[in-house]
Coordinates of C-alpha atoms in Angstrom, one line a residue:
Chain A
X1 CA 52.5 45.0 87.8
X2 CA 55.4 45.4 89.9
X3 CA 57.1 48.4 88.7
X4 CA 60.6 49.8 89.6
X5 CA 61.1 53.0 91.5
X6 CA 62.0 55.0 88.5
X7 CA 58.9 54.4 86.7
X8 CA 56.6 55.1 89.5
X9 CA 58.6 58.2 90.2
X10 CA 57.9 59.5 86.5
X11 CA 54.3 58.1 86.8
X12 CA 53.7 60.2 90.1
X13 CA 55.5 63.2 89.3
X14 CA 55.6 63.4 85.5
X15 CA 58.1 65.9 84.0
X16 CA 57.0 68.6 81.5
X17 CA 53.3 67.7 81.2
X18 CA 51.3 70.1 78.8
X19 CA 51.6 71.6 75.3
X20 CA 52.5 74.7 73.6
X21 CA 48.8 75.2 72.3
X22 CA 45.9 73.2 70.9
X23 CA 46.4 71.1 67.7
X24 CA 45.3 73.7 65.6
X25 CA 47.6 76.5 67.3
X26 CA 50.7 74.7 67.0
X27 CA 50.1 73.4 63.5
X28 CA 51.1 76.8 62.1
X29 CA 53.9 77.3 64.4
X30 CA 57.3 76.8 62.7
X31 CA 59.3 76.7 66.0
X32 CA 57.2 73.8 67.4
X33 CA 57.6 70.2 66.3
X34 CA 54.8 67.8 67.3
X35 CA 54.7 64.0 67.3
X36 CA 51.4 62.3 68.0
X37 CA 52.1 58.4 67.9
X38 CA 50.0 55.4 68.8
X39 CA 46.2 54.7 68.7
X40 CA 43.5 54.5 71.4
X41 CA 42.6 51.1 70.5
X42 CA 46.2 49.8 71.2
X43 CA 46.0 51.4 74.8
X44 CA 48.6 54.0 74.2
X45 CA 49.0 57.4 72.5
X46 CA 51.8 59.8 73.0
X47 CA 51.9 63.4 72.1
X48 CA 55.1 65.3 72.3
X49 CA 55.9 68.8 71.3
X50 CA 59.2 70.5 71.2
X51 CA 60.2 74.1 70.9
X52 CA 63.2 74.8 68.9
X53 CA 65.3 77.8 68.8
X54 CA 65.6 78.8 65.1
X55 CA 69.0 80.4 65.6
X56 CA 70.9 77.8 67.2
X57 CA 68.7 74.5 66.3
X58 CA 68.5 73.6 70.0
X59 CA 65.4 72.2 71.6
X60 CA 64.8 74.6 74.2
X61 CA 61.8 73.1 75.6
X62 CA 59.5 69.9 75.3
X63 CA 56.1 68.8 76.7
X64 CA 54.2 65.8 76.6
X65 CA 50.7 64.3 77.1
X66 CA 50.0 60.6 77.2
X67 CA 47.3 58.2 77.2
X68 CA 48.7 54.8 78.3
X69 CA 49.9 52.6 81.0
X70 CA 52.5 53.6 83.7
X71 CA 55.2 52.8 81.6
X72 CA 54.3 54.8 78.7
X73 CA 53.7 57.8 80.9
X74 CA 57.3 57.3 82.4
X75 CA 58.8 56.7 79.0
X76 CA 57.4 59.9 77.5
X77 CA 58.0 61.9 80.6
X78 CA 61.8 60.8 80.4
X79 CA 62.0 61.7 76.6
X80 CA 61.0 65.4 77.4
X81 CA 63.8 65.5 80.2
X82 CA 66.4 64.0 77.7
X83 CA 65.4 66.3 74.7
X84 CA 65.7 69.7 76.6
X85 CA 69.1 71.5 75.6
X86 CA 69.8 68.8 72.7
X87 CA 70.2 69.5 69.1
X88 CA 67.9 68.1 66.7
X89 CA 70.7 65.5 65.5
X90 CA 71.3 64.7 69.2
X91 CA 67.7 64.0 69.6
X92 CA 67.4 61.6 66.7
X93 CA 70.0 59.4 68.5
X94 CA 68.0 58.7 71.5
X95 CA 67.3 55.1 71.2
X96 CA 64.5 53.1 72.7
X97 CA 67.1 50.7 74.5
X98 CA 68.5 53.7 76.5
X99 CA 64.8 54.5 77.7
X100 CA 64.5 50.7 78.9
X101 CA 67.7 50.8 80.7
X102 CA 67.2 53.9 82.4
X103 CA 63.6 53.0 83.5
X104 CA 64.4 49.2 84.0
X105 CA 61.3 48.5 81.8
X106 CA 60.1 45.0 82.2
X107 CA 60.0 43.1 78.7
X108 CA 56.4 43.2 78.1
X109 CA 56.7 47.0 78.2
X110 CA 59.6 47.5 75.7
X111 CA 56.9 48.7 73.1
X112 CA 56.3 51.9 75.5
X113 CA 60.0 52.9 74.9
X114 CA 59.6 51.9 71.0
X115 CA 56.6 54.5 70.9
X116 CA 58.5 57.2 72.8
X117 CA 61.3 56.8 70.2
X118 CA 58.8 57.1 67.4
X119 CA 57.4 60.2 69.2
X120 CA 60.8 61.9 69.5
X121 CA 61.4 61.2 65.8
X122 CA 58.0 62.2 64.6
X123 CA 58.3 65.6 66.7
X124 CA 61.6 66.4 65.3
X125 CA 60.6 65.5 61.7
X126 CA 57.6 67.7 62.0
X127 CA 59.9 70.7 62.9
X128 CA 62.2 69.7 60.0
X129 CA 59.7 69.7 57.3
X130 CA 58.0 72.7 58.7
X131 CA 61.3 74.3 58.3
X132 CA 62.2 73.2 54.6
X133 CA 64.3 70.2 55.8
X134 CA 63.7 66.6 54.9
X135 CA 62.6 64.1 57.4
X136 CA 65.3 61.7 58.7
X137 CA 65.5 58.3 60.0
X138 CA 67.5 57.7 63.3
X139 CA 71.1 58.9 63.3
X140 CA 72.5 55.8 64.7
X141 CA 71.2 52.4 64.4
X142 CA 69.3 51.0 67.2
X143 CA 68.1 47.5 67.6
X144 CA 64.9 46.5 68.9
Chain B
X1 CA 37.2 57.1 111.7
X2 CA 39.8 56.9 108.7
X3 CA 39.1 54.2 106.5
X4 CA 41.6 51.2 106.4
X5 CA 43.5 50.8 103.4
X6 CA 43.9 49.2 101.1
X7 CA 40.3 48.5 100.2
X8 CA 39.2 45.2 98.5
X9 CA 36.9 45.6 95.9
X10 CA 37.6 42.4 93.9
X11 CA 35.0 40.1 95.1
X12 CA 34.3 38.7 91.7
X13 CA 38.0 37.5 91.7
X14 CA 37.6 35.6 95.2
X15 CA 36.4 36.4 98.7
X16 CA 37.9 36.1 102.0
X17 CA 36.5 33.1 104.1
X18 CA 33.7 33.8 106.4
X19 CA 35.1 33.4 109.9
X20 CA 32.0 31.0 110.5
X21 CA 33.1 28.8 107.7
X22 CA 36.8 28.6 108.9
X23 CA 35.2 27.7 112.4
X24 CA 33.3 24.8 110.9
X25 CA 36.2 23.5 108.8
X26 CA 38.7 23.3 111.7
X27 CA 37.8 20.2 113.5
X28 CA 38.2 18.3 110.1
X29 CA 41.8 18.9 109.6
X30 CA 43.1 17.4 112.9
X31 CA 40.0 15.6 114.8
X32 CA 37.7 14.1 112.1
X33 CA 40.3 13.8 109.6
X34 CA 39.1 10.3 108.2
X35 CA 38.8 9.4 104.6
X36 CA 34.9 9.2 103.7
X37 CA 35.9 6.2 101.8
X38 CA 36.8 4.0 104.6
X39 CA 33.8 2.3 105.3
X40 CA 34.8 0.0 108.2
X41 CA 35.7 2.4 110.8
X42 CA 34.5 5.4 112.9
X43 CA 37.2 7.8 111.4
X44 CA 35.8 7.4 107.9
X45 CA 31.9 7.2 109.2
X46 CA 32.4 10.7 110.7
X47 CA 34.1 12.2 107.8
X48 CA 31.4 10.8 105.4
X49 CA 28.7 12.1 107.8
X50 CA 30.3 15.5 107.4
X51 CA 30.3 15.2 103.7
X52 CA 26.6 14.3 103.7
X53 CA 25.8 17.2 105.8
X54 CA 27.4 19.6 103.3
X55 CA 26.0 17.8 100.5
X56 CA 22.8 18.8 102.0
X57 CA 23.6 22.4 102.4
X58 CA 24.8 22.8 99.0
X59 CA 21.7 20.8 97.5
X60 CA 19.4 23.1 99.7
X61 CA 20.9 26.3 98.2
X62 CA 20.3 24.9 94.7
X63 CA 16.8 23.4 95.2
X64 CA 18.2 20.1 94.3
X65 CA 18.4 16.5 95.7
X66 CA 21.5 15.8 97.9
X67 CA 22.5 12.9 95.4
X68 CA 22.9 15.4 92.5
X69 CA 25.7 17.3 94.1
X70 CA 29.1 16.3 92.8
X71 CA 32.2 17.8 94.8
X72 CA 34.8 19.3 92.7
X73 CA 37.9 21.4 92.9
X74 CA 36.0 24.5 91.7
X75 CA 34.1 26.1 88.8
X76 CA 36.7 25.3 86.3
X77 CA 36.7 21.7 87.0
X78 CA 33.0 21.7 87.2
X79 CA 32.8 23.3 84.0
X80 CA 35.2 21.0 82.2
X81 CA 33.4 17.8 83.6
X82 CA 29.8 19.3 82.7
X83 CA 31.1 20.2 79.1
X84 CA 33.4 17.6 78.0
X85 CA 31.5 14.8 79.9
X86 CA 28.3 15.6 78.4
X87 CA 29.4 16.1 75.0
X88 CA 31.5 12.8 75.0
X89 CA 28.4 10.9 76.5
X90 CA 25.8 12.4 74.2
X91 CA 27.7 12.4 70.7
X92 CA 25.6 12.0 67.9
X93 CA 28.2 10.5 65.4
X94 CA 31.6 8.9 66.1
X95 CA 34.9 10.6 65.6
X96 CA 36.1 10.3 62.1
X97 CA 32.8 9.7 60.5
X98 CA 32.8 12.8 58.5
X99 CA 29.9 14.1 60.3
X100 CA 30.1 16.6 63.2
X101 CA 30.2 14.5 66.4
X102 CA 27.4 16.8 67.9
X103 CA 26.7 20.5 68.2
X104 CA 27.2 22.9 71.1
X105 CA 26.0 26.2 71.9
X106 CA 27.8 28.8 73.9
X107 CA 28.6 32.4 73.8
X108 CA 31.8 34.7 73.2
X109 CA 31.8 36.4 76.5
X110 CA 31.8 33.0 78.4
X111 CA 34.6 32.6 81.1
X112 CA 37.8 30.8 79.7
X113 CA 36.8 27.9 81.7
X114 CA 33.9 27.4 79.4
X115 CA 35.2 28.7 76.1
X116 CA 38.5 26.3 76.3
X117 CA 36.7 23.2 76.9
X118 CA 34.5 24.0 74.0
X119 CA 37.3 24.9 71.6
X120 CA 39.1 21.8 72.5
X121 CA 35.8 19.8 71.6
X122 CA 35.5 22.0 68.4
X123 CA 39.1 20.4 67.5
X124 CA 38.2 17.2 68.1
X125 CA 35.1 17.3 65.8
X126 CA 32.3 18.8 67.4
X127 CA 30.5 21.9 66.1
X128 CA 30.2 24.9 68.4
X129 CA 28.1 27.9 68.0
X130 CA 29.5 31.1 70.1
X131 CA 26.6 33.4 70.2
X132 CA 27.4 37.1 70.2
X133 CA 25.6 39.0 72.7
X134 CA 24.0 42.6 72.2
X135 CA 25.6 45.7 73.8
X136 CA 23.8 45.0 77.1
X137 CA 25.4 41.4 77.3
X138 CA 22.5 39.5 77.8
X139 CA 21.9 36.1 75.9
X140 CA 18.1 35.5 75.2
X141 CA 16.2 32.5 74.9
X142 CA 15.5 33.7 71.4
X143 CA 19.1 33.8 70.6
X144 CA 19.6 30.3 71.7
X145 CA 16.4 29.0 69.9
X146 CA 17.8 30.4 66.6
X147 CA 21.3 28.6 67.0
X148 CA 19.5 25.3 68.1
X149 CA 20.1 22.4 65.5
X150 CA 18.8 18.7 65.3
X151 CA 22.3 17.5 66.5
X152 CA 22.6 20.1 69.3
X153 CA 23.8 18.0 72.5
X154 CA 24.7 20.8 74.9
X155 CA 23.9 24.4 75.5
X156 CA 26.1 26.0 77.8
X157 CA 25.3 29.7 79.0
X158 CA 26.5 31.3 82.1
X159 CA 24.2 32.8 84.5
X160 CA 25.8 36.1 85.4
X161 CA 28.9 37.4 83.5
X162 CA 32.0 37.6 85.6
X163 CA 33.4 40.8 84.3
X164 CA 30.2 42.9 83.8
X165 CA 27.6 41.3 85.9
X166 CA 25.0 41.0 83.4
X167 CA 22.2 38.2 83.9
X168 CA 21.6 36.0 81.0
X169 CA 17.9 34.5 80.3
X170 CA 18.8 31.4 82.3
X171 CA 15.3 30.0 83.4
X172 CA 13.9 30.7 79.8
X173 CA 16.8 29.1 78.2
X174 CA 16.5 26.2 80.4
X175 CA 12.9 26.0 79.6
X176 CA 13.6 26.3 75.9
X177 CA 16.2 23.3 76.1
X178 CA 13.8 21.1 78.1
X179 CA 11.1 21.9 75.4
X180 CA 13.8 20.6 72.7
X181 CA 15.3 17.8 74.7
X182 CA 18.7 19.5 74.8
X183 CA 20.7 19.2 77.9
X184 CA 21.4 22.8 79.7
X185 CA 24.5 23.6 81.6
X186 CA 24.9 27.0 83.2
X187 CA 28.2 28.2 85.0
X188 CA 26.7 29.9 88.0
X189 CA 30.0 30.8 89.6
X190 CA 29.0 34.6 90.0
X191 CA 25.3 34.0 90.6
X192 CA 24.9 30.8 93.0
X193 CA 25.0 32.0 96.8
X194 CA 24.2 35.6 95.8
X195 CA 21.0 35.1 93.9
X196 CA 18.3 32.5 94.3
X197 CA 18.5 29.2 92.5
X198 CA 16.0 26.5 92.0
X199 CA 17.1 23.8 89.6
X200 CA 13.5 22.7 89.0
X201 CA 12.0 25.9 88.4
X202 CA 15.0 27.2 86.4
X203 CA 15.1 24.1 84.2
X204 CA 18.9 23.4 84.8
X205 CA 20.5 20.0 84.1
X206 CA 23.9 20.9 85.0
X207 CA 25.1 24.1 87.2
X208 CA 28.7 25.0 88.2
X209 CA 29.7 26.7 91.3
X210 CA 32.9 27.6 93.4
X211 CA 33.2 27.9 97.0
X212 CA 35.7 30.7 97.2
X213 CA 33.5 33.3 95.4
X214 CA 30.8 32.8 98.3
X215 CA 33.0 33.4 101.4
X216 CA 34.1 29.6 101.3
X217 CA 37.5 28.2 100.7
X218 CA 39.4 28.0 97.5
X219 CA 40.0 24.6 95.8
X220 CA 36.5 23.2 96.2
X221 CA 33.4 23.6 94.2
X222 CA 30.3 21.7 93.0
X223 CA 28.6 20.6 90.1
X224 CA 24.9 19.9 90.0
X225 CA 24.1 16.9 88.0
X226 CA 20.4 16.2 87.2
X227 CA 19.4 12.7 88.2
X228 CA 15.5 12.5 86.8
X229 CA 13.8 14.0 83.8
X230 CA 16.3 13.7 82.4
X231 CA 18.9 11.7 84.1
X232 CA 22.1 13.1 83.0
X233 CA 25.2 10.9 82.4
X234 CA 28.8 12.3 82.0
X235 CA 31.9 10.6 80.7
X236 CA 34.5 11.4 83.9
X237 CA 37.5 13.3 83.2
X238 CA 39.6 11.2 85.6
X239 CA 39.6 7.5 86.6
X240 CA 40.2 6.1 89.8
X241 CA 38.3 5.0 92.9
X242 CA 34.9 6.2 91.7
X243 CA 34.0 8.4 94.2
X244 CA 31.1 10.8 93.6
X245 CA 28.9 8.2 91.7
X246 CA 31.9 7.8 89.3
X247 CA 31.9 11.2 88.0
X248 CA 34.7 12.3 90.1
X249 CA 37.4 9.9 91.2
X250 CA 39.7 11.0 93.9
X251 CA 39.5 11.2 97.9
X252 CA 37.1 13.9 98.6
X253 CA 38.5 17.4 100.0
X254 CA 36.7 17.0 103.4
X255 CA 37.7 20.2 105.0
X256 CA 36.9 22.1 101.8
X257 CA 33.5 20.5 101.4
X258 CA 32.7 21.4 104.7
X259 CA 33.7 24.8 104.2
X260 CA 31.6 24.9 101.0
X261 CA 28.6 23.6 102.8
X262 CA 28.7 26.1 105.5
X263 CA 29.3 28.9 103.0
X264 CA 26.1 27.6 101.1
X265 CA 24.0 27.7 104.3
X266 CA 25.1 31.2 105.2
X267 CA 24.5 32.5 101.8
X268 CA 21.1 31.1 101.8
X269 CA 20.3 32.5 105.0
X270 CA 21.8 36.1 104.4
X271 CA 21.3 36.2 100.6
X272 CA 18.4 38.7 100.6
X273 CA 19.7 41.2 103.1
X274 CA 23.2 41.0 101.7
X275 CA 22.0 41.5 98.1
X276 CA 20.0 44.4 99.1
X277 CA 22.7 46.3 101.1
X278 CA 25.2 45.7 98.3
X279 CA 23.1 47.1 95.6
X280 CA 22.5 50.2 97.5
X281 CA 26.4 50.7 98.0
X282 CA 26.8 49.9 94.2
X283 CA 24.2 52.4 93.2
X284 CA 26.1 55.1 95.7
X285 CA 29.3 54.2 94.1
X286 CA 28.2 54.7 90.3
X287 CA 26.0 57.6 90.9
X288 CA 29.0 59.4 92.7
X289 CA 31.4 58.5 89.9
X290 CA 29.1 59.2 86.9
X291 CA 27.8 62.3 88.6
X292 CA 31.2 63.9 89.0
X293 CA 32.9 62.7 85.7
X294 CA 32.1 63.2 82.1
X295 CA 32.3 60.5 79.4
X296 CA 31.8 57.6 81.6
X297 CA 30.1 54.5 80.6
X298 CA 28.6 51.8 82.7
X299 CA 29.2 48.5 80.7
X300 CA 26.5 45.7 80.5
X301 CA 22.9 45.9 81.2
X302 CA 21.9 49.0 83.5
X303 CA 19.4 46.8 85.5
X304 CA 19.8 43.2 84.9
X305 CA 23.2 42.7 86.6
X306 CA 24.2 41.1 89.9
X307 CA 24.2 43.3 92.7
X308 CA 27.8 43.3 93.4
X309 CA 29.7 43.9 90.0
X310 CA 30.1 47.1 88.4
X311 CA 32.3 47.7 85.3
X312 CA 32.9 51.2 84.4
X313 CA 34.9 52.6 81.3
X314 CA 36.5 55.9 81.6
X315 CA 36.9 57.7 78.3
X316 CA 40.7 59.0 77.5
X317 CA 42.3 57.2 80.3
X318 CA 43.9 53.9 80.2
X319 CA 43.1 51.2 82.7
X320 CA 46.5 50.2 84.0
X321 CA 47.6 53.7 84.8
X322 CA 44.3 54.1 86.5
X323 CA 44.7 51.2 88.7
X324 CA 48.1 52.6 89.6
X325 CA 46.7 56.0 90.4
X326 CA 44.0 54.1 92.7
X327 CA 46.6 51.6 94.2
X328 CA 45.0 51.6 97.6
X329 CA 41.9 49.8 95.8
X330 CA 42.1 46.3 94.8
X331 CA 40.2 46.0 91.5
X332 CA 40.4 44.7 88.0
X333 CA 40.9 46.2 84.6
X334 CA 40.0 45.2 81.2
X335 CA 43.2 46.9 80.1
X336 CA 45.3 45.1 77.8
X337 CA 48.4 46.2 80.0
X338 CA 46.9 44.4 83.0
X339 CA 46.5 41.0 81.3
X340 CA 49.2 38.5 80.4
X341 CA 48.1 38.4 76.8
X342 CA 48.3 42.2 76.3
X343 CA 44.8 42.0 74.7
X344 CA 42.2 44.2 76.0
X345 CA 39.1 42.4 77.7
X346 CA 37.5 40.0 75.1
X347 CA 34.4 40.3 77.2
X348 CA 33.9 44.1 76.7
X349 CA 35.1 43.7 73.1
X350 CA 32.5 40.8 72.5
X351 CA 29.8 43.5 73.8
X352 CA 31.0 46.0 71.0
X353 CA 32.7 48.0 73.5
X354 CA 35.4 50.0 71.5
X355 CA 39.0 48.8 72.1
X356 CA 39.6 52.3 73.4
X357 CA 36.9 52.2 75.9
X358 CA 37.6 48.4 76.8
X359 CA 41.4 49.6 77.6
X360 CA 39.8 52.2 80.1
X361 CA 37.8 50.0 82.2
X362 CA 37.6 49.2 86.0
X363 CA 35.6 46.4 87.5
X364 CA 34.8 47.1 91.0
X365 CA 33.0 44.1 92.8
X366 CA 31.6 44.6 96.3
X367 CA 31.3 42.1 99.1
X368 CA 29.6 41.0 102.3
X369 CA 31.8 43.4 104.5
X370 CA 32.0 46.5 102.1
X371 CA 31.2 49.4 104.0
X372 CA 29.8 52.9 102.9
X373 CA 32.9 54.4 104.1
X374 CA 34.9 52.4 101.8
X375 CA 32.6 53.2 98.9
X376 CA 32.7 56.8 99.5
X377 CA 36.6 56.6 99.8
X378 CA 36.7 54.7 96.4
X379 CA 34.4 56.9 94.7
X380 CA 36.6 59.9 95.7
X381 CA 40.0 58.4 94.7
X382 CA 38.5 57.0 91.4
X383 CA 37.4 60.6 90.6
X384 CA 40.4 62.2 91.5
X385 CA 42.6 59.6 89.6
X386 CA 40.6 59.9 86.3
X387 CA 40.8 63.7 86.7
X388 CA 44.5 63.6 87.3
X389 CA 45.2 61.2 84.4
X390 CA 42.8 63.2 82.1
X391 CA 45.1 66.2 82.5
X392 CA 47.9 64.1 81.2
X393 CA 45.7 62.7 78.2
X394 CA 46.2 64.1 74.8
X395 CA 43.0 62.4 73.8
X396 CA 41.0 64.4 76.5
X397 CA 42.5 67.6 75.0
X398 CA 41.3 66.6 71.5
X399 CA 37.9 65.9 72.8
X400 CA 37.5 69.1 74.4
X401 CA 38.6 70.8 71.5
X402 CA 35.8 69.2 69.6
X403 CA 38.0 66.6 67.8
X404 CA 36.1 63.1 67.6
X405 CA 39.0 60.8 68.9
X406 CA 37.6 57.7 67.0
X407 CA 37.5 59.4 63.7
X408 CA 41.2 60.5 63.8
X409 CA 43.4 58.4 61.3
X410 CA 45.7 56.6 64.1
X411 CA 49.0 55.1 62.7
X412 CA 48.6 51.5 63.9
X413 CA 51.5 49.9 65.6

């Protein structure tokens, strides 16, 4: 697959790789939200962790790990960049189509952006439910 | 000396032409350009002579009579002609009779150029049994024997598999078919020219091969069609001038045929030395990679494989991103993301390799000019790439934390 420069850049220099602890560690931490989406047999799994300031509700840090193709790695790397400094509501408003546009994902790779959006929502909702809020769908409708 | 990049390790897809092949072909473009079908002038005679020489060279590689060699455009055409041609010629019941028109035995990990003609015949009223291989990928004579029926007209089992290199029990399957009076076709695209063939000893009725897999040109191949015990007849795929004993109408591709012949001659002379050297290099590659990385798996039978192909799965990394990481090495992957269909390799799935490991596979195939330096560079690059991608992989973290990734309830998407 011939990819655009932005995908290659994220793939070769992924931003914010890592986590805030093992699966067991972060499970009990109320300031961390975890999203783990996809499945190995489908060829991609994304793990997104966000660290939220409980006082301001702002996402202070975000880390990812990804098993997947170059587009999946680039989509999750980009997601961490966009999440940092955003409020939870702002985070939920990120649409997969914005990721497609930013990275110029080819049509067969749109599902990678959908997965990244799923990971964002899962991480934010994990934080919300850990802190007594109900899980929320996207704040703005997006088409995909 | 630094290794020249990129490194070509995709010889199971295609090979470069041997310069000796190109040299043999050149005069037939411009000087001896005649149509071998022109029976009444020197230009035609000389072209026919060249085709006859090539026919002899191909026959010599296969242990066949030159009259049994039919030139085609390559293995895909040879497979179609053999399978469709034999099924239609030897059908047991006419179409629309309510009975199966005949029974064919093949296997689920055959090349598409065998599977798809079989599936078309299935739609047209033939019964087809697709055998499922065990984990080592090898179809045995016993597996074929168990599937034979009184109305079986054709068994088509490839010699060596193109993705994993595993070797099916061709001579034993051939002997079984001859004993039961059933025609036997083998797609020998990855075998002929690399390993010895003798159509008599190996009891083969129909054999497909391609020029470009054995350092010959693309667009030319051959079908061996047995002429005695039994005399095999085929319904041709195309009608026209009746060339190639009526099996394959169309003006002969003289330059290509000359190249194929020369490639066969070289292959026969150098097969043993090439095979041994390439096997040594493949061992070096596999030993280095599996010695330096955990959770790797060599797919297919460990020993019963053609020497030039290795197919390795790397747990917890995905094939397409792995290929991006080793972009200086030209190879193939079973990953869905590298296929047009977005499905992981049906060959690996057919062997019972889990979808996760099928997504994580690389096929590296070596060739006549592969060097030890290239192999060492490749092994190092693969180890480095897998290590880097595992640092990115949530699955590798889970594995190290003692979580069995295959037991996690994943949300399907």
